[in-house]
Coordinates of C-alpha atoms in Angstrom, one line a residue:
M1 CA 38.2 -14.8 62.2
E2 CA 39.4 -17.7 60.0
K3 CA 35.9 -17.8 58.4
D4 CA 35.9 -14.0 57.8
G5 CA 39.4 -14.3 56.1
E6 CA 38.2 -17.2 54.0
R7 CA 35.1 -15.2 52.9
Q8 CA 37.2 -12.2 52.0
S9 CA 39.5 -14.4 49.9
N10 CA 36.6 -16.0 48.2
R11 CA 35.1 -12.6 47.5
K12 CA 38.3 -11.3 46.0
A13 CA 38.7 -14.5 43.9
N14 CA 35.1 -14.1 42.6
L15 CA 35.6 -10.4 41.8
L16 CA 38.8 -11.2 39.9
C17 CA 37.0 -14.0 38.0
N18 CA 34.1 -11.8 37.2
R19 CA 36.4 -9.1 35.8
K20 CA 38.1 -11.6 33.6
N21 CA 34.8 -13.0 32.4
K22 CA 33.5 -9.5 31.7
R23 CA 36.6 -8.6 29.7
K24 CA 36.4 -11.9 27.7
K25 CA 32.7 -11.2 27.1
D26 CA 33.4 -7.7 25.9
L27 CA 36.1 -8.9 23.6
D28 CA 33.7 -11.6 22.2
D29 CA 31.0 -9.0 21.7
L30 CA 33.5 -6.8 19.8
K31 CA 34.4 -9.7 17.5
K32 CA 30.8 -10.1 16.4
E33 CA 29.4 -8.4 13.3
A34 CA 28.4 -4.7 13.8
T35 CA 24.6 -4.5 14.4
L36 CA 23.1 -1.2 13.3
I37 CA 19.5 -0.4 12.3
D38 CA 20.0 3.3 11.6
H39 CA 20.6 2.6 7.9
T40 CA 17.1 1.0 7.6
L41 CA 15.2 4.0 9.2
S42 CA 13.4 6.6 7.1
L43 CA 14.5 10.2 7.5
E44 CA 11.4 10.9 9.7
E45 CA 12.2 8.0 11.9
L46 CA 15.8 9.0 12.1
S47 CA 14.8 12.6 13.1
A48 CA 12.5 11.3 15.8
H49 CA 14.9 8.7 17.1
Y50 CA 17.7 11.3 17.7
E51 CA 15.4 14.2 18.4
V52 CA 17.1 16.4 15.7
D53 CA 15.9 18.8 13.1
L54 CA 17.2 17.6 9.7
H55 CA 17.7 21.2 8.5
N56 CA 18.8 23.1 11.6
G57 CA 20.5 20.4 13.6
L58 CA 20.7 20.2 17.4
T59 CA 20.4 23.2 19.7
N60 CA 23.5 24.2 21.5
N61 CA 22.1 23.3 24.9
R62 CA 21.0 19.9 23.7
A63 CA 24.5 19.2 22.3
L64 CA 26.1 20.1 25.6
E65 CA 23.7 17.7 27.4
I66 CA 24.6 14.8 25.1
L67 CA 28.3 15.6 25.4
A68 CA 28.1 15.5 29.2
R69 CA 26.2 12.2 29.0
D70 CA 28.3 10.4 26.4
G71 CA 31.7 12.0 26.8
P72 CA 34.0 13.3 24.1
N73 CA 34.0 11.8 20.6
A74 CA 37.4 10.1 20.9
L75 CA 38.8 6.6 21.1
T76 CA 39.9 5.4 24.5
P77 CA 43.7 5.3 24.3
P78 CA 45.3 1.8 24.8
P79 CA 46.8 1.0 28.2
T80 CA 50.2 2.7 28.6
T81 CA 53.3 1.0 29.9
P82 CA 54.3 2.4 33.4
E83 CA 57.4 4.5 33.4
W84 CA 59.2 2.2 35.9
L85 CA 58.6 -0.7 33.5
K86 CA 60.0 1.3 30.6
F87 CA 63.1 2.0 32.6
C88 CA 63.5 -1.7 33.4
Q89 CA 63.1 -2.6 29.8
Q90 CA 66.0 -0.2 28.9
L91 CA 68.2 -1.7 31.7
F92 CA 67.4 -5.4 31.2
G93 CA 66.2 -5.7 27.6
G94 CA 68.0 -6.9 24.5
F95 CA 71.7 -6.7 24.5
S96 CA 71.8 -5.4 28.1
I97 CA 70.9 -8.8 29.5
L98 CA 74.1 -10.2 28.0
L99 CA 76.2 -7.6 29.7
W100 CA 74.4 -8.2 33.0
M101 CA 75.3 -11.9 32.7
G102 CA 78.9 -10.9 32.0
A103 CA 78.9 -8.6 35.1
I104 CA 77.4 -11.3 37.3
L105 CA 79.9 -13.9 36.1
C106 CA 82.8 -11.4 36.8
F107 CA 81.5 -10.9 40.4
L108 CA 81.1 -14.7 40.7
A109 CA 84.7 -15.3 39.6
Y110 CA 86.0 -12.7 42.0
I111 CA 84.0 -14.3 44.9
I112 CA 85.4 -17.7 44.0
Q113 CA 88.9 -16.4 44.0
A114 CA 88.3 -14.5 47.2
T115 CA 87.1 -17.7 49.0
T116 CA 90.1 -19.7 47.8
G117 CA 93.0 -17.3 47.9
D118 CA 94.5 -14.8 50.3
E119 CA 94.7 -11.8 48.1
P120 CA 92.6 -12.3 44.9
A121 CA 93.2 -10.2 41.8
K122 CA 90.7 -7.4 41.5
D123 CA 90.5 -7.5 37.7
D124 CA 87.2 -9.4 37.7
L125 CA 85.7 -7.1 40.3
Y126 CA 86.7 -4.0 38.3
L127 CA 85.5 -5.5 35.0
G128 CA 82.1 -6.4 36.6
I129 CA 81.7 -2.9 37.9
V130 CA 82.5 -1.4 34.5
L131 CA 80.0 -3.7 32.8
A132 CA 77.3 -2.8 35.2
A133 CA 78.1 0.9 34.9
V134 CA 78.0 0.7 31.1
V135 CA 74.5 -1.0 31.2
I136 CA 73.1 1.5 33.8
I137 CA 74.5 4.6 32.0
T138 CA 73.3 3.6 28.5
G139 CA 70.0 2.5 29.9
C140 CA 69.4 5.8 31.6
F141 CA 70.5 7.6 28.5
S142 CA 68.1 5.7 26.3
Y143 CA 65.2 6.1 28.8
Y144 CA 65.8 9.8 29.1
Q145 CA 65.9 10.3 25.3
E146 CA 62.7 8.3 24.6
A147 CA 60.8 9.8 27.6
T148 CA 61.6 13.3 26.5
S149 CA 60.5 12.6 22.9
S150 CA 57.3 10.8 24.1
R151 CA 56.3 13.8 26.2
I152 CA 56.7 16.1 23.3
M153 CA 54.8 13.8 21.0
E154 CA 52.0 13.6 23.5
S155 CA 51.8 17.4 23.5
F156 CA 51.4 17.3 19.7
K157 CA 48.1 15.4 20.0
N158 CA 46.4 18.6 21.1
L159 CA 48.3 20.9 18.9
I160 CA 46.3 20.5 15.7
P161 CA 43.0 18.8 16.7
Q162 CA 40.8 17.4 13.9
Q163 CA 37.9 19.7 13.0
A164 CA 34.3 18.9 11.9
M165 CA 31.7 21.1 10.2
V166 CA 28.4 20.8 12.1
I167 CA 25.1 22.6 11.8
R168 CA 23.5 23.7 15.1
E169 CA 20.5 26.0 15.3
G170 CA 20.7 26.5 11.6
E171 CA 24.3 27.9 11.5
K172 CA 27.4 26.2 10.2
R173 CA 30.2 26.1 12.6
Q174 CA 33.6 24.4 12.7
I175 CA 34.3 22.6 16.0
D176 CA 36.8 20.1 17.4
A177 CA 35.8 16.6 16.3
E178 CA 35.9 15.5 20.0
E179 CA 32.9 17.9 20.6
V180 CA 30.7 16.1 18.0
V181 CA 27.8 14.4 19.7
L182 CA 25.1 11.8 18.9
G183 CA 22.5 13.3 16.7
D184 CA 24.7 16.2 15.3
L185 CA 24.0 17.3 11.8
V186 CA 27.5 17.1 10.1
E187 CA 28.5 18.4 6.6
I188 CA 31.5 16.7 4.8
K189 CA 33.2 17.5 1.6
G190 CA 36.1 16.1 -0.5
G191 CA 39.3 15.9 1.6
D192 CA 37.5 15.7 5.0
R193 CA 38.0 13.0 7.5
I194 CA 34.7 11.6 8.7
P195 CA 34.4 12.7 12.4
A196 CA 32.0 9.9 13.5
D197 CA 29.7 7.2 12.1
L198 CA 27.1 9.1 10.0
R199 CA 23.8 8.2 8.5
I200 CA 23.8 10.1 5.2
I201 CA 20.6 12.2 4.6
S202 CA 21.7 14.1 1.5
A203 CA 24.7 13.8 -0.9
S204 CA 26.0 15.2 -4.1
G205 CA 28.6 13.1 -5.9
C206 CA 30.0 12.0 -2.5
K207 CA 32.6 9.2 -2.5
V208 CA 34.5 7.9 0.5
D209 CA 37.7 5.8 0.9
N210 CA 36.7 2.7 2.9
S211 CA 40.0 0.9 2.2
S212 CA 41.1 1.0 5.9
L213 CA 37.8 -0.5 7.0
T214 CA 36.5 -2.9 4.3
G215 CA 39.6 -3.2 2.0
E216 CA 37.7 -1.7 -1.0
S217 CA 40.4 -0.2 -3.2
E218 CA 38.0 2.1 -5.1
P219 CA 36.2 5.0 -3.6
Q220 CA 32.6 4.1 -2.6
T221 CA 29.6 6.2 -3.5
R222 CA 27.6 7.5 -0.5
S223 CA 23.9 8.5 -0.9
P224 CA 20.7 8.6 1.3
D225 CA 19.5 5.4 -0.3
F226 CA 19.3 2.2 1.8
S227 CA 21.0 -0.3 -0.5
H228 CA 22.1 -3.3 1.7
E229 CA 21.1 -5.0 4.9
N230 CA 24.7 -5.2 6.0
P231 CA 25.6 -1.7 7.5
L232 CA 29.2 -2.1 6.2
E233 CA 27.9 -2.5 2.6
T234 CA 25.0 0.0 2.5
R235 CA 25.5 3.3 0.8
N236 CA 23.9 5.5 3.4
I237 CA 26.4 5.0 6.2
A238 CA 29.8 6.8 6.3
F239 CA 32.3 5.5 8.9
F240 CA 34.4 7.3 11.4
S241 CA 38.1 7.9 10.4
T242 CA 37.5 7.1 6.7
N243 CA 38.1 9.9 4.2
C244 CA 35.7 11.7 1.9
V245 CA 37.6 11.8 -1.4
E246 CA 35.1 13.9 -3.5
G247 CA 31.7 15.5 -3.4
T248 CA 29.6 16.7 -0.5
A249 CA 27.2 15.2 1.9
R250 CA 25.2 15.8 5.1
G251 CA 24.6 13.1 7.8
I252 CA 23.3 12.5 11.3
V253 CA 25.8 11.2 13.8
I254 CA 24.7 7.7 14.9
A255 CA 27.8 6.6 16.9
T256 CA 30.8 8.3 18.4
G257 CA 34.1 7.3 20.0
D258 CA 34.5 3.7 21.0
H259 CA 30.9 2.9 19.8
T260 CA 31.8 3.5 16.2
V261 CA 32.7 0.6 13.9
M262 CA 36.3 1.8 13.8
G263 CA 36.3 2.2 17.6
R264 CA 35.4 -1.5 18.0
I265 CA 38.3 -2.5 15.7
A266 CA 40.6 -0.1 17.6
T267 CA 39.6 -1.7 20.9
L268 CA 40.4 -5.1 19.6
A269 CA 43.7 -3.9 18.1
S270 CA 44.8 -2.3 21.4
V271 CA 45.2 -5.8 23.0
L272 CA 47.8 -6.8 20.4
D273 CA 51.5 -6.6 21.2
G274 CA 53.7 -4.4 19.0
G275 CA 56.3 -5.9 16.8
Q276 CA 60.1 -5.5 17.1
T277 CA 62.1 -3.1 15.1
P278 CA 64.7 -4.4 12.5
I279 CA 67.7 -3.4 14.6
N280 CA 66.1 -5.1 17.6
I281 CA 65.7 -8.3 15.7
E282 CA 69.4 -8.1 14.5
I283 CA 70.7 -7.5 18.0
R284 CA 68.7 -10.4 19.3
H285 CA 70.1 -12.6 16.6
F286 CA 73.6 -11.4 17.4
I287 CA 73.1 -12.1 21.1
H288 CA 72.1 -15.7 20.3
I289 CA 75.2 -16.2 18.2
I290 CA 77.6 -14.6 20.7
T291 CA 76.0 -16.5 23.6
S292 CA 76.3 -19.9 21.8
V293 CA 79.9 -19.2 20.9
A294 CA 80.9 -18.0 24.4
I295 CA 79.2 -21.0 26.1
F296 CA 80.7 -23.5 23.7
L297 CA 84.3 -22.1 24.2
G298 CA 83.8 -21.7 27.9
V299 CA 82.6 -25.3 28.4
S300 CA 85.4 -26.5 26.1
F301 CA 88.1 -24.8 28.2
F302 CA 86.4 -25.9 31.4
I303 CA 86.7 -29.6 30.3
L304 CA 90.2 -29.1 29.0
S305 CA 91.4 -27.5 32.2
L306 CA 89.9 -30.4 34.2
I307 CA 91.7 -32.9 31.9
L308 CA 95.0 -31.0 32.4
G309 CA 94.7 -31.4 36.1
Y310 CA 93.4 -28.0 37.3
T311 CA 90.9 -28.0 40.2
W312 CA 87.2 -27.4 39.5
L313 CA 87.4 -23.9 41.1
Q314 CA 90.3 -22.9 38.7
S315 CA 88.4 -24.5 35.8
A316 CA 85.3 -22.5 36.8
V317 CA 87.3 -19.3 36.7
F318 CA 88.6 -20.3 33.2
L319 CA 84.9 -20.9 32.2
I320 CA 83.8 -17.5 33.4
G321 CA 86.8 -15.7 31.9
I322 CA 86.2 -17.2 28.5
I323 CA 82.5 -16.3 28.5
V324 CA 83.1 -12.8 29.6
A325 CA 85.9 -12.3 27.1
N326 CA 83.5 -13.1 24.3
V327 CA 81.0 -10.4 25.4
P328 CA 81.5 -7.2 23.3
E329 CA 81.3 -4.8 26.2
G330 CA 81.5 -1.6 24.1
L331 CA 78.8 -2.5 21.5
L332 CA 75.8 -1.4 23.6
A333 CA 77.4 2.0 24.4
T334 CA 78.5 2.5 20.8
V335 CA 75.0 1.7 19.3
T336 CA 73.3 3.9 21.9
V337 CA 75.6 6.9 21.5
C338 CA 75.4 6.7 17.7
L339 CA 71.6 6.6 17.7
T340 CA 71.4 9.4 20.4
L341 CA 73.8 11.7 18.5
T342 CA 71.8 11.2 15.3
A343 CA 68.5 11.9 17.3
K344 CA 70.1 15.1 18.8
R345 CA 71.1 16.3 15.3
M346 CA 67.6 15.7 14.1
A347 CA 66.1 17.5 17.1
K348 CA 68.1 20.6 16.1
K349 CA 66.4 20.4 12.7
N350 CA 63.0 20.3 14.5
C351 CA 62.6 16.5 13.9
L352 CA 61.8 14.5 17.0
V353 CA 62.7 10.9 17.3
K354 CA 60.2 9.0 19.5
N355 CA 62.1 5.7 19.5
L356 CA 65.9 5.7 19.2
E357 CA 65.8 2.4 17.3
A358 CA 63.8 4.1 14.5
V359 CA 66.8 6.2 13.6
E360 CA 68.5 3.2 12.1
T361 CA 65.9 3.0 9.2
L362 CA 66.3 6.7 8.2
G363 CA 69.4 6.1 6.0
S364 CA 67.4 3.8 3.7
T365 CA 64.9 6.5 2.7
S366 CA 64.7 6.7 -1.1
T367 CA 61.4 8.6 -1.7
I368 CA 59.5 11.3 0.2
C369 CA 55.8 11.8 -0.6
S370 CA 54.5 15.2 0.5
D371 CA 51.3 17.1 0.1
K372 CA 51.8 20.5 -1.6
T373 CA 49.2 22.8 -0.2
G374 CA 49.9 23.8 3.4
T375 CA 53.0 21.6 3.6
L376 CA 55.3 23.0 0.9
T377 CA 53.2 26.2 0.6
Q378 CA 51.8 28.6 3.2
N379 CA 48.2 27.6 2.5
R380 CA 47.3 31.3 2.0
M381 CA 45.7 31.2 -1.4
T382 CA 45.0 34.6 -2.9
V383 CA 43.5 35.6 -6.3
A384 CA 46.4 37.2 -8.2
H385 CA 45.3 37.6 -11.8
M386 CA 42.2 37.4 -14.0
W387 CA 41.9 37.0 -17.8
F388 CA 38.7 38.2 -19.4
D389 CA 37.8 40.5 -22.4
N390 CA 41.1 39.2 -23.9
Q391 CA 43.4 40.9 -21.4
I392 CA 45.1 39.9 -18.1
N393 CA 44.2 42.0 -15.1
E394 CA 45.9 42.1 -11.7
A395 CA 43.4 41.4 -8.9
D396 CA 42.3 44.3 -6.7
T397 CA 42.5 42.9 -3.2
T398 CA 42.5 46.3 -1.3
E399 CA 39.9 46.6 1.4
D400 CA 38.6 49.9 0.0
Q401 CA 38.7 48.7 -3.6
S402 CA 40.8 51.7 -4.6
G403 CA 42.4 49.9 -7.5
G404 CA 45.6 49.3 -5.7
S405 CA 48.5 51.3 -4.4
A406 CA 52.1 51.8 -5.2
V407 CA 53.0 49.6 -2.3
Q408 CA 50.9 46.7 -3.3
G409 CA 51.3 47.2 -7.0
F410 CA 47.8 46.2 -8.1
R411 CA 46.4 47.6 -11.3
G412 CA 42.7 48.3 -11.4
F413 CA 40.3 47.0 -14.0
D414 CA 36.8 47.9 -15.3
K415 CA 34.4 46.4 -12.8
S416 CA 31.5 47.7 -14.9
S417 CA 32.3 45.2 -17.7
P418 CA 29.4 42.8 -18.4
T419 CA 32.0 40.0 -18.7
W420 CA 33.3 40.7 -15.2
T421 CA 29.8 40.8 -13.9
A422 CA 29.1 37.3 -15.4
L423 CA 32.5 35.9 -14.3
S424 CA 32.2 37.2 -10.7
R425 CA 28.7 35.7 -10.5
V426 CA 29.9 32.3 -11.5
A427 CA 32.8 32.5 -9.1
G428 CA 30.4 33.4 -6.3
L429 CA 27.7 30.9 -7.0
C430 CA 29.9 27.9 -7.9
N431 CA 31.6 28.0 -4.6
H432 CA 31.2 26.0 -1.3
A433 CA 33.4 28.2 0.9
V434 CA 31.6 30.4 3.5
F435 CA 32.8 32.8 6.2
K436 CA 32.6 31.6 9.7
P437 CA 30.0 33.4 11.8
G438 CA 30.8 36.3 14.1
Q439 CA 33.3 38.1 11.9
D440 CA 31.3 41.0 10.5
S441 CA 33.8 43.6 12.0
T442 CA 36.9 41.7 10.8
P443 CA 38.5 42.8 7.5
I444 CA 37.5 40.5 4.7
L445 CA 41.0 39.3 3.9
K446 CA 41.6 38.4 7.5
R447 CA 38.3 36.5 8.0
D448 CA 38.4 32.7 8.7
T449 CA 36.6 30.6 6.2
A450 CA 35.2 27.1 6.1
G451 CA 36.1 25.5 2.8
D452 CA 38.8 24.7 0.3
A453 CA 41.7 27.1 0.0
S454 CA 41.1 27.9 -3.6
E455 CA 37.3 28.5 -3.1
S456 CA 38.1 30.6 0.0
A457 CA 40.4 32.8 -2.2
L458 CA 37.6 33.2 -4.7
L459 CA 35.1 34.0 -2.0
K460 CA 37.2 36.8 -0.5
C461 CA 37.9 38.2 -4.0
I462 CA 34.3 38.4 -5.0
E463 CA 33.2 39.6 -1.5
L464 CA 35.7 42.5 -1.9
S465 CA 34.8 43.4 -5.5
C466 CA 31.1 42.7 -5.7
G467 CA 29.6 42.6 -2.2
S468 CA 28.1 39.8 -0.1
V469 CA 28.4 36.4 -1.7
K470 CA 25.9 35.1 0.8
T471 CA 23.3 37.5 -0.5
L472 CA 24.1 36.5 -4.1
K473 CA 23.5 32.8 -3.2
E474 CA 20.2 33.6 -1.4
K475 CA 19.0 35.5 -4.5
N476 CA 20.1 32.7 -6.8
P477 CA 19.2 29.5 -4.9
K478 CA 20.9 26.3 -5.9
V479 CA 18.7 23.5 -7.2
C480 CA 21.3 20.9 -8.5
E481 CA 25.1 20.3 -8.2
I482 CA 27.8 18.1 -9.5
P483 CA 30.8 18.5 -7.2
F484 CA 34.4 18.7 -8.4
N485 CA 36.1 15.3 -8.8
S486 CA 39.4 14.0 -10.1
T487 CA 37.7 12.4 -13.2
N488 CA 35.6 15.3 -14.5
K489 CA 37.9 18.1 -13.1
Y490 CA 35.0 20.5 -13.0
Q491 CA 32.3 21.7 -10.6
L492 CA 28.8 22.4 -11.9
S493 CA 25.7 23.9 -10.3
I494 CA 22.3 25.1 -11.5
H495 CA 20.6 28.1 -9.9
E496 CA 17.3 29.9 -10.1
I497 CA 17.8 33.3 -11.7
E498 CA 17.4 36.4 -9.6
N499 CA 14.2 38.4 -10.3
S500 CA 13.2 35.9 -13.0
P501 CA 10.2 33.6 -12.6
T502 CA 11.3 31.3 -15.4
G503 CA 14.5 29.5 -16.5
Y504 CA 17.7 28.5 -14.8
L505 CA 21.4 29.5 -14.9
L506 CA 24.0 26.7 -15.2
V507 CA 27.5 27.7 -13.9
M508 CA 30.7 25.8 -14.1
K509 CA 34.3 26.1 -13.0
G510 CA 37.3 23.8 -13.2
A511 CA 40.5 22.9 -15.1
P512 CA 40.7 25.5 -17.9
E513 CA 41.3 23.0 -20.7
R514 CA 38.3 20.9 -19.6
I515 CA 36.1 24.0 -19.3
L516 CA 37.2 25.3 -22.8
D517 CA 36.4 21.9 -24.4
R518 CA 32.8 22.2 -23.2
C519 CA 32.3 25.7 -24.6
S520 CA 31.2 26.8 -28.1
T521 CA 31.2 30.6 -27.5
I522 CA 33.2 33.2 -25.6
M523 CA 32.1 36.4 -24.0
I524 CA 34.1 39.5 -25.0
N525 CA 32.9 42.9 -23.8
G526 CA 29.5 41.5 -22.9
K527 CA 28.9 39.9 -26.3
E528 CA 29.0 36.2 -27.1
L529 CA 31.3 35.4 -30.0
P530 CA 32.0 32.0 -31.7
L531 CA 34.9 30.2 -30.0
D532 CA 37.1 29.9 -33.1
A533 CA 40.8 29.2 -33.5
K534 CA 41.7 32.9 -32.8
W535 CA 40.1 32.9 -29.4
K536 CA 41.5 29.5 -28.5
D537 CA 45.0 30.7 -29.3
A538 CA 44.4 33.8 -27.1
F539 CA 43.2 31.5 -24.3
H540 CA 46.2 29.2 -24.5
E541 CA 48.6 32.2 -24.5
A542 CA 47.0 33.6 -21.4
Y543 CA 46.9 30.1 -19.8
V544 CA 50.6 29.6 -20.4
D545 CA 51.4 33.1 -19.1
L546 CA 49.5 32.6 -15.8
G547 CA 50.7 29.1 -15.4
G548 CA 54.3 30.2 -15.9
L549 CA 53.9 32.5 -12.9
G550 CA 53.4 29.4 -10.7
E551 CA 49.8 30.2 -10.2
R552 CA 46.8 27.8 -9.9
V553 CA 44.4 28.6 -12.8
L554 CA 40.7 28.0 -13.0
G555 CA 38.3 28.4 -16.0
F556 CA 34.7 29.7 -15.7
C557 CA 31.7 29.4 -18.0
H558 CA 27.9 29.6 -17.9
L559 CA 24.8 28.7 -19.8
F560 CA 21.3 30.1 -19.6
L561 CA 19.0 27.1 -19.8
S562 CA 15.9 27.5 -22.1
P563 CA 12.7 28.2 -20.1
S564 CA 10.7 26.1 -22.6
Q565 CA 12.9 23.0 -22.0
F566 CA 13.6 23.6 -18.4
P567 CA 10.6 25.4 -16.8
R568 CA 10.6 26.5 -13.2
G569 CA 10.2 23.3 -11.0
F570 CA 12.0 21.0 -13.5
A571 CA 13.5 18.0 -11.7
F572 CA 17.2 18.0 -12.4
D573 CA 19.1 14.7 -11.9
C574 CA 22.8 15.0 -11.2
D575 CA 23.3 11.2 -11.3
D576 CA 21.5 10.5 -14.5
I577 CA 22.2 13.8 -16.1
N578 CA 19.2 15.3 -17.9
F579 CA 20.6 18.8 -18.8
P580 CA 23.3 20.1 -21.2
T581 CA 27.0 19.7 -20.3
D582 CA 28.4 21.4 -23.3
S583 CA 27.9 24.3 -25.7
F584 CA 28.6 26.7 -22.8
C585 CA 29.8 30.3 -23.0
F586 CA 33.4 30.8 -21.8
L587 CA 33.8 33.8 -19.5
G588 CA 37.5 33.9 -18.4
L589 CA 40.3 32.7 -16.1
M590 CA 41.1 33.4 -12.5
S591 CA 44.5 32.5 -11.1
M592 CA 45.6 32.1 -7.5
I593 CA 49.0 32.0 -5.9
D594 CA 50.0 30.1 -2.7
P595 CA 53.6 31.2 -1.9
P596 CA 56.0 28.5 -0.9
R597 CA 57.4 28.3 2.6
A598 CA 60.8 29.9 2.9
A599 CA 62.7 26.8 3.8
V600 CA 61.2 24.6 1.0
P601 CA 63.7 25.3 -1.9
D602 CA 66.7 24.5 0.3
A603 CA 65.1 21.4 1.8
V604 CA 64.3 20.0 -1.7
S605 CA 67.8 20.6 -3.0
K606 CA 69.3 18.9 0.0
C607 CA 67.0 15.8 -0.4
R608 CA 68.0 15.6 -4.1
S609 CA 71.7 15.9 -3.2
A610 CA 71.2 12.9 -0.8
G611 CA 69.6 10.9 -3.7
I612 CA 66.1 11.1 -2.3
K613 CA 63.3 11.6 -4.9

């Protein structure tokens, strides 16, 4: 029996030791440089390695198999603190420990007096009970507040999950990022968060923000080219959780979840302890001062009482009394109540406080940085007005294209105008937005789209007015593109012309002033006229009128490329531009409105009255 017990003890010790060694080995492996070979593979090797079609992506069944094998594309959450430990931290952490010491000393003083006297005064007993009650009540209060907020915050994680655009069986579909699997064909554009580690197979002006990963302050270009042996430096890898700031790209998923480069860093970071809040640091410093003063005064009176001839028991009671007298019993309750009342007031304003101590920093806010689209506005962009043929027209957004009704107040315009035909063609071709599949029976204005809010508004407008934009793109296939970026402030693409065996059509949209600067002519009633001072003044007048309505305005132009200089099959280069980027024909303006949220004006005025920028 003794030998069996000894064997079991040795087995447990070996198992514990093996676990520690494995954890240490895993951490050591994570600290090593990331080792990837996917950036060195050719596209054919990449396709064979992940068993994926580079044009149509994975099949749905194959994606489900990989998801079942590898699990969801999510980082493993760090180990959480047990609830009983959180409760104990509220009861015995920070300033509470000083009050517990005071309560214990009061009980000790009462016990000393009870053992030496017949009827000891119960003042110390009552004081000890009060101190303990204050600590317990405030601890329960703080725990309840933070536990409630934590549960609500946890529920928010699944409220707005991150989305990813994948191509499966040749169709684009938007799915939760957690459903992205190894080998998926993913499409990204400016403003998207990279859903997994990607090997780029095609790109157009794509740049990513790697500052959170490599510290690079400038956006980094992404392209299919293998440019560096180090996977962190090569251009053909885009990393999970970084942001695409401009351009578009397609890539194959080469790592998901904890196996991504960011996942390795997150795993290492999860073993670090969190820092203390400023108020926590101040309270700890205050405790040290109060404790030092109390002990110094208590010991001083203890020595004096002995010198004056008191017994050591009486001197001990003096010592305890002095120490307890220096403990600010009401401070903990006051701080907790103040923070809790503030948190309750914020909760009524739909602002949840996860940690009570975080309330203290709120009063120092001086500047609030907020996104506009979708935050201050409703993110329901709609084409409202158009300027072409030297007149402003209200957009016709009725489903039956009846030209508007008295209720909606839209005024119709001449859809047979050659200028409108050219303008609508540019708005449809120079557009990345697409309708999500399976919505053929849904009214156009209510269909969900995949793409930028402005481009989605243009897509719906052209789909209503001119018919299928998808068919338009199929009849005029794209051969080259320069995506919109913050430097150029325009988007350009080159297309083969429908029913024409020669030549190409260059279309461009962007900031109106940038588009106008690149134009030498303007189309009026189907005729190209020189863009002289008269037409520039008319443009600026319309631009100011539309901008004054609070609408987002875009300019449009086109250029038919000469078949002799650019024959069919010409190799256009969007990096080293080998085609004209000026002398275009200006077509017109289209303006969109995104109405503000109802509560925004009042919120902005209140922030300004509080001195917040």
